Amino acid sequence: MAAYLILLLTAIALDVVKVIDGSLTQRKLDYIADNLDITYEVVSNFKPNDATYTGKITLTNSGQKVITNDAWAIYFCHIKLIKESKIYHGNYIDDPYGYTDPNTGAKWSHVNGCLFKLEPTTTFKNIAVGDSREISFIAGEWMVSRSDVMPNWYVAADGLEPRTIQSTVSEDLDFVSAFDSIEKWKRYESDKYDPYTPEKRFTINAVQDDIGAAQHLVLPTPVKVEVDATSTVSISTGDWAIVIKDNLHQEAKYLSEKLPMGTTTVTPSSKYVLLQVNTNLLVDGQTNSNSEAYTLVVDTSSQVITLEGKSPTGVFWAVQSLISIHDGSNGSIPAVTLSDQPRYNYRGMHFDVARNFHSKESIMRLIDGMSLYKMNKLHIHLTDDEGWRLEIQGLPELTEVNTNVRCSELFSFLLIYVDSAL
């Protein structure tokens, strides 16, 4: 036990000697990683010229100990090449020897690719508690987006374990200053790109709600629609029913889930919604061959609502139109005579899950929304180089190592047609 204590005290003493002696220890490197606050800022995309921009990195000591100019270095990915400037009087940083900023004593080096190194030299002043160092630079082209700055910078030193600088660990890139001036959000002075400020965007998008002033009762706009908003029926009285004809059970079930009505195959005297197929259906008084055609008639005098379709699909679109004109606040439906057929056979939506993760629930909500607007094709982009989203039990490697599989070489895409009426 005594021998262990002697060794422990010796190790502590040696560590103290190293700190006093100014040498770098793992503890000091860890302190830098935890307490060095880094702020990245684009100063101007207009200076020194249209082909470059001026930036600034600010190092702030937010801890309780001095950060000395030991042999540590900050490594970070910078997608813009840091270039020569009037300040540095040197060549590109990819000079293997790098160069030192005479104003701060900070040395820049280009390691490889997008990786750069920033390190203190002997002329770099220690950063006292609460003190900051501003290090300017000039980089190629311009930067107008926070997402162009890479997170997770790290500090390293020879013989020690590198550590991620905590102030740069942020998916929201909080350490990147706002692009709050024209010189920052424009690429050059004549640039037409000029995003709105939040205040201006709010003003432009401001609208005054006017209940009942919708230009179209049903979307997409039907071929023909006549409506009398002064005459209505209410289906929320509890005594309405859905009458099923022509084996339209699925369509009736869907409607009963959306509106408060039961189903029956017996036709009552009034207060019912009739679902039926009519192969001789007329749209705007004319015969047609479109299997998705439908009519919707709300007769307020007899309190009967008739939904007819050239096929079950047409009946389903009639159901969607009825749901859209139903007032959920009081259950009322206006007197309507409506006939419609799609202008395009293919009315689709593309949904990419190969490169963007989405839940099953999100996809089901998308399908519901598509059905409401009578869209009938869903293209699910299941596979790409970034991932394979279709599990095949006989080929488990597809999902186990999906990022390494050239999915586009196996299947460029899978096209799934979703018939919303099913």
Coordinates of C-alpha atoms in Angstrom, one line a residue:
M1 CA 0.0 0.0 0.0
A2 CA 2.8 2.4 1.0
A3 CA 4.7 1.6 -2.3
Y4 CA 1.5 2.4 -4.3
L5 CA 1.1 5.7 -2.5
I6 CA 4.7 6.6 -3.2
L7 CA 4.2 5.8 -6.9
L8 CA 1.0 7.8 -7.0
L9 CA 2.5 10.9 -5.3
T10 CA 5.5 10.6 -7.6
A11 CA 3.3 10.6 -10.7
I12 CA 1.3 13.6 -9.4
A13 CA 4.6 15.4 -8.6
L14 CA 5.9 14.7 -12.0
D15 CA 2.7 16.0 -13.6
V16 CA 2.9 19.2 -11.5
V17 CA 6.6 19.6 -12.6
K18 CA 5.5 19.3 -16.2
V19 CA 2.8 22.0 -15.8
I20 CA 5.2 24.3 -14.0
D21 CA 7.9 23.6 -16.5
G22 CA 5.5 24.6 -19.3
S23 CA 5.4 21.2 -21.0
L24 CA 2.2 19.8 -22.4
T25 CA 0.3 17.1 -20.6
Q26 CA -2.8 15.1 -21.4
R27 CA -4.6 17.0 -18.6
K28 CA -3.8 20.3 -20.2
L29 CA -4.8 19.1 -23.6
D30 CA -8.1 17.9 -22.2
Y31 CA -8.5 21.3 -20.6
I32 CA -8.1 23.0 -23.9
A33 CA -10.7 20.7 -25.5
D34 CA -13.2 21.4 -22.8
N35 CA -12.6 25.1 -22.3
L36 CA -11.5 26.6 -25.6
D37 CA -14.5 28.3 -27.1
I38 CA -14.2 28.7 -30.9
T39 CA -16.2 31.1 -33.0
Y40 CA -16.0 31.0 -36.8
E41 CA -17.1 34.2 -38.6
V42 CA -17.3 35.3 -42.2
V43 CA -16.3 38.9 -42.1
S44 CA -16.8 39.8 -45.8
N45 CA -17.3 38.0 -49.1
F46 CA -16.4 41.3 -50.9
K47 CA -12.8 41.5 -49.6
P48 CA -10.2 41.4 -50.7
N49 CA -11.9 40.6 -54.0
D50 CA -14.8 38.6 -55.6
A51 CA -12.6 35.5 -55.7
T52 CA -11.9 35.4 -52.0
Y53 CA -13.5 36.1 -48.6
T54 CA -12.1 37.3 -45.3
G55 CA -12.9 35.2 -42.3
K56 CA -12.0 35.2 -38.6
I57 CA -11.6 32.5 -36.0
T58 CA -11.8 33.6 -32.4
L59 CA -10.3 31.5 -29.6
T60 CA -11.7 32.3 -26.1
N61 CA -10.6 30.8 -22.8
S62 CA -13.8 30.1 -20.9
G63 CA -12.1 28.1 -18.1
Q64 CA -10.2 28.9 -15.0
K65 CA -6.7 28.3 -16.2
V66 CA -4.4 30.0 -18.6
I67 CA -4.0 28.4 -22.0
T68 CA -0.3 28.5 -22.9
N69 CA 1.4 28.4 -26.2
D70 CA 2.6 24.8 -25.9
A71 CA 3.0 22.3 -28.8
W72 CA -0.8 21.7 -29.3
A73 CA -2.5 22.2 -32.7
I74 CA -6.1 22.5 -33.8
Y75 CA -7.2 20.4 -36.7
F76 CA -10.4 21.1 -38.7
C77 CA -12.0 20.5 -42.1
H78 CA -12.3 23.6 -44.2
I79 CA -13.9 23.1 -47.7
K80 CA -12.5 26.5 -48.9
L81 CA -8.8 26.7 -49.6
I82 CA -7.2 29.2 -47.2
K83 CA -5.1 31.5 -49.4
E84 CA -2.4 34.1 -49.4
S85 CA -3.3 37.6 -48.3
K86 CA -1.9 41.1 -47.7
I87 CA -1.7 40.1 -44.1
Y88 CA 0.4 37.0 -44.5
H89 CA 2.5 38.0 -47.5
G90 CA 3.0 34.3 -48.4
N91 CA 1.9 31.6 -50.7
Y92 CA -1.0 29.2 -50.4
I93 CA -1.1 27.3 -47.1
D94 CA -0.4 24.0 -48.9
D95 CA 3.2 25.1 -48.7
P96 CA 4.6 22.1 -46.7
Y97 CA 6.2 24.5 -44.2
G98 CA 3.0 26.6 -43.7
Y99 CA 3.3 30.2 -42.6
T100 CA 2.8 32.2 -39.5
D101 CA 0.5 35.2 -39.1
P102 CA 2.8 38.0 -37.9
N103 CA -0.1 39.7 -36.0
T104 CA -0.9 36.8 -33.7
G105 CA 1.9 34.2 -34.0
A106 CA -0.6 31.6 -35.2
K107 CA 0.8 29.2 -37.8
W108 CA -1.4 27.8 -40.6
S109 CA -0.7 24.6 -42.4
H110 CA -2.6 22.6 -45.1
V111 CA -2.4 18.9 -44.1
N112 CA -4.3 17.3 -46.9
G113 CA -7.6 17.6 -48.8
C114 CA -9.9 19.8 -46.6
L115 CA -7.8 19.2 -43.5
F116 CA -6.0 22.3 -42.0
K117 CA -4.0 22.8 -38.9
L118 CA -3.8 25.9 -36.7
E119 CA -1.1 26.0 -34.0
P120 CA 0.6 28.5 -31.7
T121 CA 4.2 29.5 -32.2
T122 CA 6.6 31.0 -29.6
T123 CA 5.2 34.5 -30.5
F124 CA 1.6 33.4 -29.8
K125 CA 0.6 35.0 -26.5
N126 CA -0.9 32.9 -23.8
I127 CA -4.7 33.1 -23.6
A128 CA -5.6 34.3 -20.1
V129 CA -8.8 33.3 -18.3
G130 CA -11.7 35.1 -20.1
D131 CA -9.3 36.4 -22.8
S132 CA -9.6 35.9 -26.6
R133 CA -7.4 35.7 -29.7
E134 CA -8.8 36.8 -33.1
I135 CA -7.1 35.1 -36.0
S136 CA -7.9 36.4 -39.5
F137 CA -7.6 34.5 -42.7
I138 CA -8.5 34.8 -46.4
A139 CA -10.1 31.8 -48.2
G140 CA -11.0 31.0 -51.8
E141 CA -14.3 31.9 -53.4
W142 CA -17.0 32.8 -50.9
M143 CA -19.1 31.3 -48.0
V144 CA -22.7 32.2 -47.6
S145 CA -24.1 29.3 -45.6
R146 CA -23.5 28.1 -42.1
S147 CA -23.6 24.5 -43.3
D148 CA -20.4 25.1 -45.3
V149 CA -18.5 25.0 -41.9
M150 CA -17.6 21.6 -40.6
P151 CA -18.2 20.7 -36.9
N152 CA -16.1 18.6 -34.6
W153 CA -12.7 20.3 -34.6
Y154 CA -10.1 18.6 -32.5
V155 CA -6.9 19.5 -30.6
A156 CA -3.9 17.2 -30.7
A157 CA -0.2 17.0 -29.7
D158 CA 2.5 14.4 -30.3
G159 CA 2.4 11.6 -27.8
L160 CA -1.0 12.5 -26.4
E161 CA -4.6 11.4 -27.2
P162 CA -6.4 13.9 -29.4
R163 CA -9.6 15.4 -28.1
T164 CA -12.6 16.9 -29.8
I165 CA -13.1 20.6 -29.0
Q166 CA -16.5 20.6 -27.3
S167 CA -17.5 24.1 -28.4
T168 CA -17.5 22.8 -32.0
V169 CA -19.6 19.8 -31.3
S170 CA -23.0 20.9 -32.7
E171 CA -25.3 19.7 -35.4
D172 CA -26.7 23.3 -35.5
L173 CA -23.2 24.7 -35.8
D174 CA -23.8 27.2 -33.0
F175 CA -20.1 28.2 -33.1
V176 CA -20.6 29.8 -36.5
S177 CA -21.6 33.4 -36.4
A178 CA -24.8 34.6 -38.1
F179 CA -24.7 35.8 -41.7
D180 CA -26.3 39.1 -40.7
S181 CA -25.0 41.6 -43.2
I182 CA -25.0 42.0 -47.0
E183 CA -21.3 41.3 -47.1
K184 CA -21.8 38.0 -45.5
W185 CA -24.9 36.6 -47.2
K186 CA -24.0 37.8 -50.7
R187 CA -21.3 36.2 -52.7
Y188 CA -20.2 39.5 -54.4
E189 CA -21.6 43.0 -54.5
S190 CA -23.6 42.5 -57.8
D191 CA -25.0 39.1 -56.6
K192 CA -28.7 38.9 -57.1
Y193 CA -29.0 36.4 -54.3
D194 CA -30.4 38.4 -51.4
P195 CA -32.3 36.3 -48.8
Y196 CA -35.0 37.9 -46.8
T197 CA -34.5 38.8 -43.2
P198 CA -36.9 37.0 -40.8
E199 CA -38.8 40.3 -40.4
K200 CA -39.2 40.8 -44.1
R201 CA -40.1 37.2 -44.7
F202 CA -42.8 37.4 -42.0
T203 CA -44.3 40.6 -43.7
I204 CA -44.3 39.1 -47.2
N205 CA -46.0 35.9 -46.0
A206 CA -48.5 37.6 -43.8
V207 CA -52.1 36.8 -44.7
Q208 CA -55.5 37.5 -43.3
D209 CA -57.7 34.5 -42.8
D210 CA -61.1 34.8 -44.3
I211 CA -63.2 31.7 -43.4
G212 CA -65.3 30.5 -46.3
A213 CA -63.4 32.5 -48.9
A214 CA -61.5 29.5 -50.4
Q215 CA -61.5 29.8 -54.2
H216 CA -62.1 26.1 -54.8
L217 CA -64.4 23.9 -52.9
V218 CA -62.6 20.7 -54.0
L219 CA -58.9 20.2 -55.0
P220 CA -57.9 19.4 -57.6
T221 CA -60.6 21.5 -59.3
P222 CA -63.4 19.3 -60.7
V223 CA -64.5 19.3 -64.3
K224 CA -67.8 20.8 -63.2
V225 CA -69.2 21.8 -59.8
E226 CA -72.3 23.7 -58.7
V227 CA -72.8 24.6 -55.1
D228 CA -75.5 26.2 -53.0
A229 CA -73.9 27.2 -49.7
T230 CA -77.2 28.5 -48.4
S231 CA -78.6 25.0 -48.3
T232 CA -77.0 22.3 -46.2
V233 CA -77.5 18.9 -44.6
S234 CA -75.9 17.8 -41.3
I235 CA -74.6 14.2 -41.0
S236 CA -73.7 14.5 -37.3
T237 CA -77.2 13.8 -36.1
G238 CA -76.3 10.1 -35.5
D239 CA -79.0 8.7 -37.8
W240 CA -77.1 8.8 -41.1
A241 CA -75.9 5.6 -42.8
I242 CA -73.7 4.6 -45.7
V243 CA -75.4 2.3 -48.2
I244 CA -73.1 -0.2 -49.9
K245 CA -73.8 -1.3 -53.4
D246 CA -71.6 -3.2 -55.9
N247 CA -69.4 -4.7 -53.2
L248 CA -67.9 -1.3 -52.3
H249 CA -67.1 -2.4 -48.7
Q250 CA -63.6 -1.0 -48.6
E251 CA -64.7 2.4 -49.8
A252 CA -67.6 2.4 -47.3
K253 CA -65.3 1.4 -44.5
Y254 CA -62.9 4.2 -45.3
L255 CA -65.7 6.8 -45.4
S256 CA -67.2 5.5 -42.1
E257 CA -63.8 6.0 -40.4
K258 CA -63.6 9.6 -41.6
L259 CA -67.2 10.6 -41.0
P260 CA -69.5 9.5 -38.1
M261 CA -71.8 7.0 -40.0
G262 CA -72.5 3.3 -39.9
T263 CA -72.8 1.1 -43.0
T264 CA -75.7 -0.9 -44.4
T265 CA -76.8 -2.7 -47.6
V266 CA -80.4 -1.7 -47.1
T267 CA -81.5 1.6 -48.5
P268 CA -83.5 3.8 -46.0
S269 CA -85.9 6.5 -46.9
S270 CA -83.6 9.4 -46.3
K271 CA -80.4 10.4 -44.5
Y272 CA -78.0 8.1 -46.2
V273 CA -74.9 8.2 -48.4
L274 CA -75.1 5.9 -51.4
L275 CA -72.0 4.3 -52.9
Q276 CA -72.4 2.6 -56.3
V277 CA -70.6 1.9 -59.6
N278 CA -72.1 3.2 -62.8
T279 CA -70.3 2.1 -65.9
N280 CA -72.5 4.5 -68.0
L281 CA -71.5 7.5 -65.9
L282 CA -71.7 10.9 -67.5
V283 CA -69.2 13.7 -66.7
D284 CA -70.5 17.2 -67.5
G285 CA -73.2 15.5 -69.6
Q286 CA -70.8 13.5 -71.7
T287 CA -69.9 9.8 -71.8
N288 CA -66.3 9.0 -71.2
S289 CA -63.9 6.0 -70.8
N290 CA -61.9 7.1 -67.8
S291 CA -62.2 4.5 -65.1
E292 CA -61.5 7.1 -62.4
A293 CA -64.5 9.4 -63.3
Y294 CA -67.1 10.1 -60.6
T295 CA -70.1 12.2 -59.7
L296 CA -71.1 13.5 -56.3
V297 CA -74.6 14.9 -55.6
V298 CA -75.8 16.3 -52.3
D299 CA -79.6 16.6 -52.3
T300 CA -80.5 18.6 -49.3
S301 CA -84.3 18.4 -49.9
S302 CA -84.4 14.5 -49.8
Q303 CA -81.3 14.4 -47.5
V304 CA -79.6 11.9 -49.8
I305 CA -75.9 12.0 -50.9
T306 CA -75.1 9.9 -54.0
L307 CA -71.5 9.0 -54.9
E308 CA -71.1 7.2 -58.2
G309 CA -68.0 6.1 -60.0
K310 CA -67.1 4.6 -63.3
S311 CA -65.2 2.0 -61.1
P312 CA -64.4 1.5 -57.4
T313 CA -61.5 3.9 -57.9
G314 CA -63.8 6.6 -59.1
V315 CA -66.1 6.0 -56.1
F316 CA -63.1 6.4 -53.8
W317 CA -62.3 9.8 -55.3
A318 CA -65.9 10.8 -54.8
V319 CA -65.5 9.8 -51.1
Q320 CA -62.4 12.0 -50.9
S321 CA -64.4 15.0 -52.4
L322 CA -67.2 14.4 -49.9
I323 CA -64.7 14.4 -47.0
S324 CA -63.2 17.7 -48.3
I325 CA -66.5 19.6 -48.4
H326 CA -67.6 18.3 -45.0
D327 CA -67.5 21.0 -42.3
G328 CA -65.9 19.2 -39.3
S329 CA -67.1 21.9 -36.8
N330 CA -70.8 21.2 -37.2
G331 CA -71.0 18.2 -39.6
S332 CA -72.7 20.2 -42.4
I333 CA -72.4 19.6 -46.1
P334 CA -73.6 22.1 -48.7
A335 CA -75.9 21.3 -51.6
V336 CA -73.5 20.2 -54.4
T337 CA -73.6 18.7 -57.8
L338 CA -70.2 17.7 -58.9
S339 CA -68.7 15.7 -61.8
D340 CA -65.0 15.0 -62.3
Q341 CA -62.4 12.9 -64.0
P342 CA -58.6 13.2 -63.8
R343 CA -56.8 15.1 -66.5
Y344 CA -53.7 12.9 -66.1
N345 CA -53.5 9.2 -65.6
Y346 CA -50.2 9.5 -63.7
R347 CA -50.4 11.8 -60.6
G348 CA -47.5 10.9 -58.5
M349 CA -45.1 11.8 -55.7
H350 CA -41.4 10.9 -55.3
F351 CA -40.2 9.9 -51.8
D352 CA -36.5 9.3 -51.1
V353 CA -35.8 7.0 -48.2
A354 CA -32.4 5.8 -49.5
R355 CA -30.7 9.0 -48.5
N356 CA -33.2 10.3 -45.9
F357 CA -34.6 8.2 -43.0
H358 CA -38.4 8.4 -42.5
S359 CA -40.6 6.4 -40.3
K360 CA -43.4 4.1 -41.3
E361 CA -45.9 6.6 -39.8
S362 CA -44.5 9.4 -41.9
I363 CA -45.0 7.4 -45.1
M364 CA -48.6 6.5 -44.1
R365 CA -49.4 10.2 -43.5
L366 CA -47.9 11.0 -46.9
I367 CA -50.2 8.4 -48.5
D368 CA -53.2 9.8 -46.7
G369 CA -52.4 13.3 -47.9
M370 CA -51.9 12.0 -51.5
S371 CA -55.3 10.3 -51.4
L372 CA -56.9 13.5 -50.3
Y373 CA -55.6 15.3 -53.4
K374 CA -56.4 12.3 -55.6
M375 CA -52.7 11.3 -56.4
N376 CA -52.4 7.7 -57.4
K377 CA -48.7 6.9 -57.8
L378 CA -46.1 6.8 -55.1
H379 CA -42.5 6.4 -56.2
I380 CA -40.5 5.2 -53.2
H381 CA -36.7 5.6 -53.9
L382 CA -35.6 2.6 -51.8
T383 CA -32.1 2.1 -52.9
D384 CA -29.0 4.2 -53.8
D385 CA -25.3 4.2 -53.0
E386 CA -26.0 5.6 -49.5
G387 CA -28.2 2.7 -48.4
W388 CA -30.4 -0.3 -49.1
R389 CA -33.8 0.0 -47.5
L390 CA -35.4 -3.2 -48.6
E391 CA -34.6 -6.2 -46.3
I392 CA -34.2 -9.5 -48.1
Q393 CA -33.7 -12.4 -45.7
G394 CA -31.6 -14.4 -48.3
L395 CA -29.2 -11.4 -48.7
P396 CA -28.6 -10.0 -45.2
E397 CA -25.4 -8.2 -46.3
L398 CA -27.5 -5.7 -48.2
T399 CA -28.7 -4.1 -44.9
E400 CA -25.7 -5.0 -42.8
V401 CA -23.2 -3.1 -44.9
N402 CA -25.6 -1.0 -46.9
T403 CA -23.2 2.0 -47.3
N404 CA -20.6 -0.2 -49.0
V405 CA -23.0 -1.7 -51.5
R406 CA -23.3 -0.1 -54.9
C407 CA -27.0 -0.3 -54.8
S408 CA -27.5 1.7 -58.0
E409 CA -25.6 -1.1 -59.8
L410 CA -28.0 -3.7 -58.5
F411 CA -31.2 -1.7 -58.9
S412 CA -31.3 1.9 -60.0
F413 CA -34.6 2.3 -58.2
L414 CA -37.8 0.4 -57.2
L415 CA -41.0 1.9 -58.4
I416 CA -44.0 1.2 -56.3
Y417 CA -47.5 2.1 -57.4
V418 CA -49.9 2.7 -54.6
D419 CA -53.5 2.7 -55.6
S420 CA -55.1 4.8 -52.9
A421 CA -58.4 3.2 -53.4
L422 CA -57.1 -0.1 -52.0

